[in-house]
Amino acid sequence: MVRLLAEVIKIRKKEGSQKIQNFDCETIYLKIRIKGPSRKTYRVPKGIRGKTFTIARTCLRDWPIKKGDFIVLNPDETRRCIKVFGKGIKERRWKDFTIKDIDGDGFGEIVFDNPFLKAVITPHYGARLMELWNKGTKRNELYGGNFYKDKGYIELGGIEETLSKQGKPDELWNGLFINERCKERNTISFQYKMKKEKGIVVRKRFKCYREFPGLLETVDFTFKPEKVKGKKGKKKKKKGIKLTQRIFFAMGGIPDYNNLYYVPTKKGLNCIRFNKPLYKRGWGEHPWWEWTHLHFSPDPGFIILKREISDDVLLIFFNKDEIDYIWTGDKKRTPRLQIFYKEEKIETKKTKQYKTLMVTANIFSFAKKELLFASRGEVIEGYIPLSFVYYTNRRKDRQSISVRWEGRIETYEMKKFEVIGIRGTFFYHTTKVNEDTKKISGTTKNKDLKVRLLLD
């Protein structure tokens, strides 16, 4: 959410005063002139700089606002200002998506809904997946905090990419991606030509599903070099890239110690708790801390994020053969997961592709490198949407599931679902039950995996 910077040009005080927590306060009306964004790397709608606007502020009587002061508008004031000057975006349908100004910053976000999740994509900030709502808990599982960092970077949250070898943000975090035509159904595509990494063109595509509780992100890097100056007709033949995905999250919408990471290993699931540092005490740069949070061989290729004592679950699948290592934790205030990919050499006019599948769920079961999880949605016309998903890291043609609810047991053949570029096979069974149903359970044929979901 953008926040505007403004200069106070006129002040009018409201009669009377009030006390807030034993402090003397007064309400004043401020006529302000918009100077621009509170930080240069924020994007603001064209034509808003220099406009005048009036706001009401309550401030301490001993700490008054004066004419000529610069103030930062809060989100509500910024939103009203953008709306007053006609810079808002009208909601409209486009293909299988909705274009809507979610945060009132004057730029349209792309929204996709299915019975299990709602995804919000921001083309103007790196075409990132900004929000991912779990409809089973009605919470956004991605988070950033909007903290200001060095060199103009703002921790917006969601999922962003960088080509920095150290995993630090680069120009991709707020690059303005341009929408491009895409013939594939339920898919939206964006493109961006990098300025610092000469010759690199980035394409991001998001594919949504109607019955499957997931969202597929595909990132393509294509090398299209320009001619080298002073060397007629010669071009650079290869370009090295090292991708890192920075995933900011807060399961259940709260970035605290109840956020858990589950990393699969040969011995089972390794559970790690996010612990933010104590007040005024940073993590530091000690190598022992770094190494304890590095994971070099997750097997199979996924990470599970969960909130303790909650139904909030987010599963992230990737190609484990392309992973260098994964980092869990954070030295600052917010949980995050960073996926470091191996360095790749891209030849001229060739493309390197990466795929990530994000799936919302409410409960899961893991055994012998196999995974079963269940997702529920919001009540629709008296029914609760449900989806049981089974994953194995090997190729498989068929899978069935036994579903039990209200004294009934039914066995169903699950639909096969594969993602080219992610090892393994998915099967899913999507159904719906009456909203009065109290609980439902699913068991795989070999009975090693079982999930039980409470619906009341």
Short mmCIF file of C-alpha atoms in Angstrom, two decimals, residues 54-241:
data_model
loop_
_atom_site.label_atom_id
_atom_site.label_comp_id
_atom_site.label_asym_id
_atom_site.label_seq_id
_atom_site.Cartn_x
_atom_site.Cartn_y
_atom_site.Cartn_z
CA THR A 54 -7.70 18.64 3.40
CA ILE A 55 -7.42 16.13 6.25
CA ALA A 56 -8.24 16.10 9.98
CA ARG A 57 -5.59 15.02 12.46
CA THR A 58 -5.58 14.56 16.21
CA CYS A 59 -2.20 15.45 17.71
CA LEU A 60 -0.58 16.16 21.07
CA ARG A 61 -1.04 19.75 22.20
CA ASP A 62 2.61 19.86 23.30
CA TRP A 63 3.76 18.54 19.93
CA PRO A 64 1.80 20.56 17.35
CA ILE A 65 1.98 20.28 13.57
CA LYS A 66 3.17 23.53 11.98
CA LYS A 67 2.82 25.15 8.58
CA GLY A 68 5.63 24.01 6.32
CA ASP A 69 5.98 20.61 8.04
CA PHE A 70 6.13 17.47 5.95
CA ILE A 71 3.85 14.63 7.00
CA VAL A 72 3.22 11.09 5.79
CA LEU A 73 -0.41 10.30 5.12
CA ASN A 74 -1.72 7.14 6.73
CA PRO A 75 -3.26 4.44 4.50
CA ASP A 76 -6.83 5.73 4.95
CA GLU A 77 -5.84 9.33 4.13
CA THR A 78 -3.88 8.16 1.09
CA ARG A 79 -6.78 6.07 -0.12
CA ARG A 80 -9.24 8.97 0.22
CA CYS A 81 -6.86 11.34 -1.55
CA ILE A 82 -6.45 9.02 -4.54
CA LYS A 83 -10.21 8.51 -4.72
CA VAL A 84 -11.02 12.25 -4.52
CA PHE A 85 -8.74 13.05 -7.46
CA GLY A 86 -10.27 10.31 -9.58
CA LYS A 87 -7.21 8.09 -9.70
CA GLY A 88 -8.94 4.95 -8.46
CA ILE A 89 -9.49 1.83 -10.57
CA LYS A 90 -13.00 0.62 -11.36
CA GLU A 91 -13.54 -3.09 -10.80
CA ARG A 92 -14.02 -5.13 -13.97
CA ARG A 93 -13.90 -8.70 -15.17
CA TRP A 94 -11.17 -9.73 -17.58
CA LYS A 95 -11.01 -13.32 -18.91
CA ASP A 96 -11.11 -15.56 -15.80
CA PHE A 97 -9.85 -12.82 -13.48
CA THR A 98 -11.03 -9.62 -11.81
CA ILE A 99 -9.08 -6.36 -12.03
CA LYS A 100 -9.60 -4.48 -8.78
CA ASP A 101 -7.77 -1.88 -6.68
CA ILE A 102 -7.53 -3.94 -3.49
CA ASP A 103 -5.52 -1.47 -1.39
CA GLY A 104 -6.69 1.83 -2.90
CA ASP A 105 -3.26 2.89 -4.25
CA GLY A 106 -4.56 3.77 -7.72
CA PHE A 107 -3.18 0.63 -9.41
CA GLY A 108 -5.19 -2.44 -10.35
CA GLU A 109 -4.42 -5.82 -8.83
CA ILE A 110 -5.35 -9.09 -10.54
CA VAL A 111 -7.67 -11.28 -8.44
CA PHE A 112 -8.56 -14.93 -8.97
CA ASP A 113 -11.10 -16.89 -6.94
CA ASN A 114 -11.89 -20.58 -6.78
CA PRO A 115 -13.84 -22.42 -4.03
CA PHE A 116 -10.66 -22.89 -1.92
CA LEU A 117 -8.44 -19.83 -2.35
CA LYS A 118 -8.22 -16.23 -3.47
CA ALA A 119 -5.01 -14.99 -5.10
CA VAL A 120 -3.99 -11.34 -5.54
CA ILE A 121 -1.24 -10.49 -8.08
CA THR A 122 0.38 -7.04 -8.37
CA PRO A 123 1.86 -6.34 -11.85
CA HIS A 124 3.25 -2.96 -10.68
CA TYR A 125 5.39 -4.54 -7.93
CA GLY A 126 7.28 -7.29 -9.72
CA ALA A 127 4.15 -9.21 -10.79
CA ARG A 128 4.33 -10.81 -7.36
CA LEU A 129 1.76 -13.04 -5.72
CA MET A 130 0.96 -10.49 -3.01
CA GLU A 131 -1.84 -12.30 -1.17
CA LEU A 132 -3.02 -15.89 -0.96
CA TRP A 133 -6.22 -16.34 1.05
CA ASN A 134 -7.14 -19.70 2.54
CA LYS A 135 -10.93 -19.78 2.29
CA GLY A 136 -11.10 -22.59 4.84
CA THR A 137 -9.86 -20.18 7.54
CA LYS A 138 -10.64 -16.85 5.79
CA ARG A 139 -7.05 -15.66 6.32
CA ASN A 140 -4.26 -14.37 4.09
CA GLU A 141 -1.21 -16.63 4.53
CA LEU A 142 1.32 -14.23 2.91
CA TYR A 143 2.69 -11.18 4.72
CA GLY A 144 5.41 -8.58 4.53
CA GLY A 145 4.77 -5.83 7.06
CA ASN A 146 5.68 -2.95 4.67
CA PHE A 147 8.93 -2.37 6.57
CA TYR A 148 11.40 0.11 5.02
CA LYS A 149 14.82 -1.38 4.29
CA ASP A 150 18.12 -0.20 2.78
CA LYS A 151 18.44 1.28 -0.73
CA GLY A 152 14.74 2.01 -1.11
CA TYR A 153 13.57 -1.58 -0.65
CA ILE A 154 10.20 -2.10 1.05
CA GLU A 155 9.24 -5.46 2.53
CA LEU A 156 5.88 -5.68 0.79
CA GLY A 157 5.38 -9.38 1.36
CA GLY A 158 4.09 -12.15 -0.84
CA ILE A 159 6.46 -14.00 -3.17
CA GLU A 160 9.20 -12.13 -5.01
CA GLU A 161 12.19 -13.19 -7.11
CA THR A 162 15.77 -11.92 -7.25
CA LEU A 163 18.88 -12.76 -9.30
CA SER A 164 21.22 -11.60 -6.54
CA LYS A 165 23.57 -14.45 -5.60
CA GLN A 166 23.22 -13.56 -1.91
CA GLY A 167 19.42 -13.64 -2.14
CA LYS A 168 19.10 -9.89 -1.57
CA PRO A 169 16.39 -7.96 -3.45
CA ASP A 170 17.20 -6.54 -6.87
CA GLU A 171 15.15 -4.61 -9.45
CA LEU A 172 12.62 -7.44 -9.79
CA TRP A 173 10.96 -6.62 -6.46
CA ASN A 174 9.18 -3.54 -7.85
CA GLY A 175 9.68 -3.90 -11.60
CA LEU A 176 6.68 -2.76 -13.65
CA PHE A 177 5.60 -5.91 -15.50
CA ILE A 178 3.54 -5.49 -18.66
CA ASN A 179 0.56 -7.74 -19.30
CA GLU A 180 0.82 -9.81 -22.49
CA ARG A 181 -1.56 -12.00 -24.43
CA CYS A 182 -1.90 -15.59 -23.30
CA LYS A 183 -4.06 -18.19 -25.06
CA GLU A 184 -4.01 -20.71 -22.20
CA ARG A 185 -7.20 -20.81 -20.12
CA ASN A 186 -7.16 -19.61 -16.50
CA THR A 187 -3.67 -18.22 -17.11
CA ILE A 188 -2.33 -14.67 -17.00
CA SER A 189 1.10 -13.62 -18.28
CA PHE A 190 3.43 -10.65 -17.65
CA GLN A 191 6.77 -9.59 -19.13
CA TYR A 192 9.65 -7.39 -17.94
CA LYS A 193 12.98 -6.46 -19.55
CA MET A 194 15.68 -6.13 -16.90
CA LYS A 195 17.79 -2.96 -16.87
CA LYS A 196 20.83 -4.02 -14.86
CA GLU A 197 21.02 -7.64 -16.03
CA LYS A 198 21.49 -6.73 -19.68
CA GLY A 199 19.73 -8.98 -22.18
CA ILE A 200 17.52 -10.79 -19.63
CA VAL A 201 13.77 -10.82 -20.33
CA VAL A 202 11.55 -12.15 -17.54
CA ARG A 203 8.13 -13.67 -18.15
CA LYS A 204 5.84 -14.66 -15.27
CA ARG A 205 2.68 -16.70 -15.70
CA PHE A 206 0.07 -17.66 -13.13
CA LYS A 207 -2.27 -20.57 -13.76
CA CYS A 208 -5.33 -21.08 -11.58
CA TYR A 209 -7.59 -24.11 -11.29
CA ARG A 210 -11.32 -24.44 -10.82
CA GLU A 211 -11.40 -27.59 -8.66
CA PHE A 212 -7.81 -28.00 -7.45
CA PRO A 213 -6.88 -25.82 -4.40
CA GLY A 214 -3.66 -24.52 -5.91
CA LEU A 215 -1.96 -21.84 -7.99
CA LEU A 216 0.97 -22.50 -10.37
CA GLU A 217 3.62 -19.82 -10.91
CA THR A 218 5.97 -20.18 -13.89
CA VAL A 219 8.99 -17.87 -14.26
CA ASP A 220 10.91 -17.82 -17.56
CA PHE A 221 14.29 -16.14 -18.08
CA THR A 222 15.27 -15.58 -21.73
CA PHE A 223 18.68 -14.25 -22.83
CA LYS A 224 18.48 -11.82 -25.75
CA PRO A 225 21.83 -9.98 -25.79
CA GLU A 226 22.58 -6.80 -27.67
CA LYS A 227 25.66 -6.37 -29.84
CA VAL A 228 28.87 -5.71 -27.91
CA LYS A 229 30.11 -2.16 -28.47
CA GLY A 230 33.25 -1.95 -30.57
CA LYS A 231 32.92 -5.53 -31.82
CA LYS A 232 30.88 -5.53 -34.97
CA GLY A 233 28.30 -8.30 -35.15
CA LYS A 234 29.47 -10.04 -31.98
CA LYS A 235 27.14 -10.89 -29.12
CA LYS A 236 27.63 -12.44 -25.73
CA LYS A 237 26.84 -16.15 -26.06
CA LYS A 238 25.87 -17.10 -22.50
CA LYS A 239 24.49 -15.46 -19.37
CA GLY A 240 24.72 -16.85 -15.85
CA ILE A 241 21.74 -16.50 -13.51
#
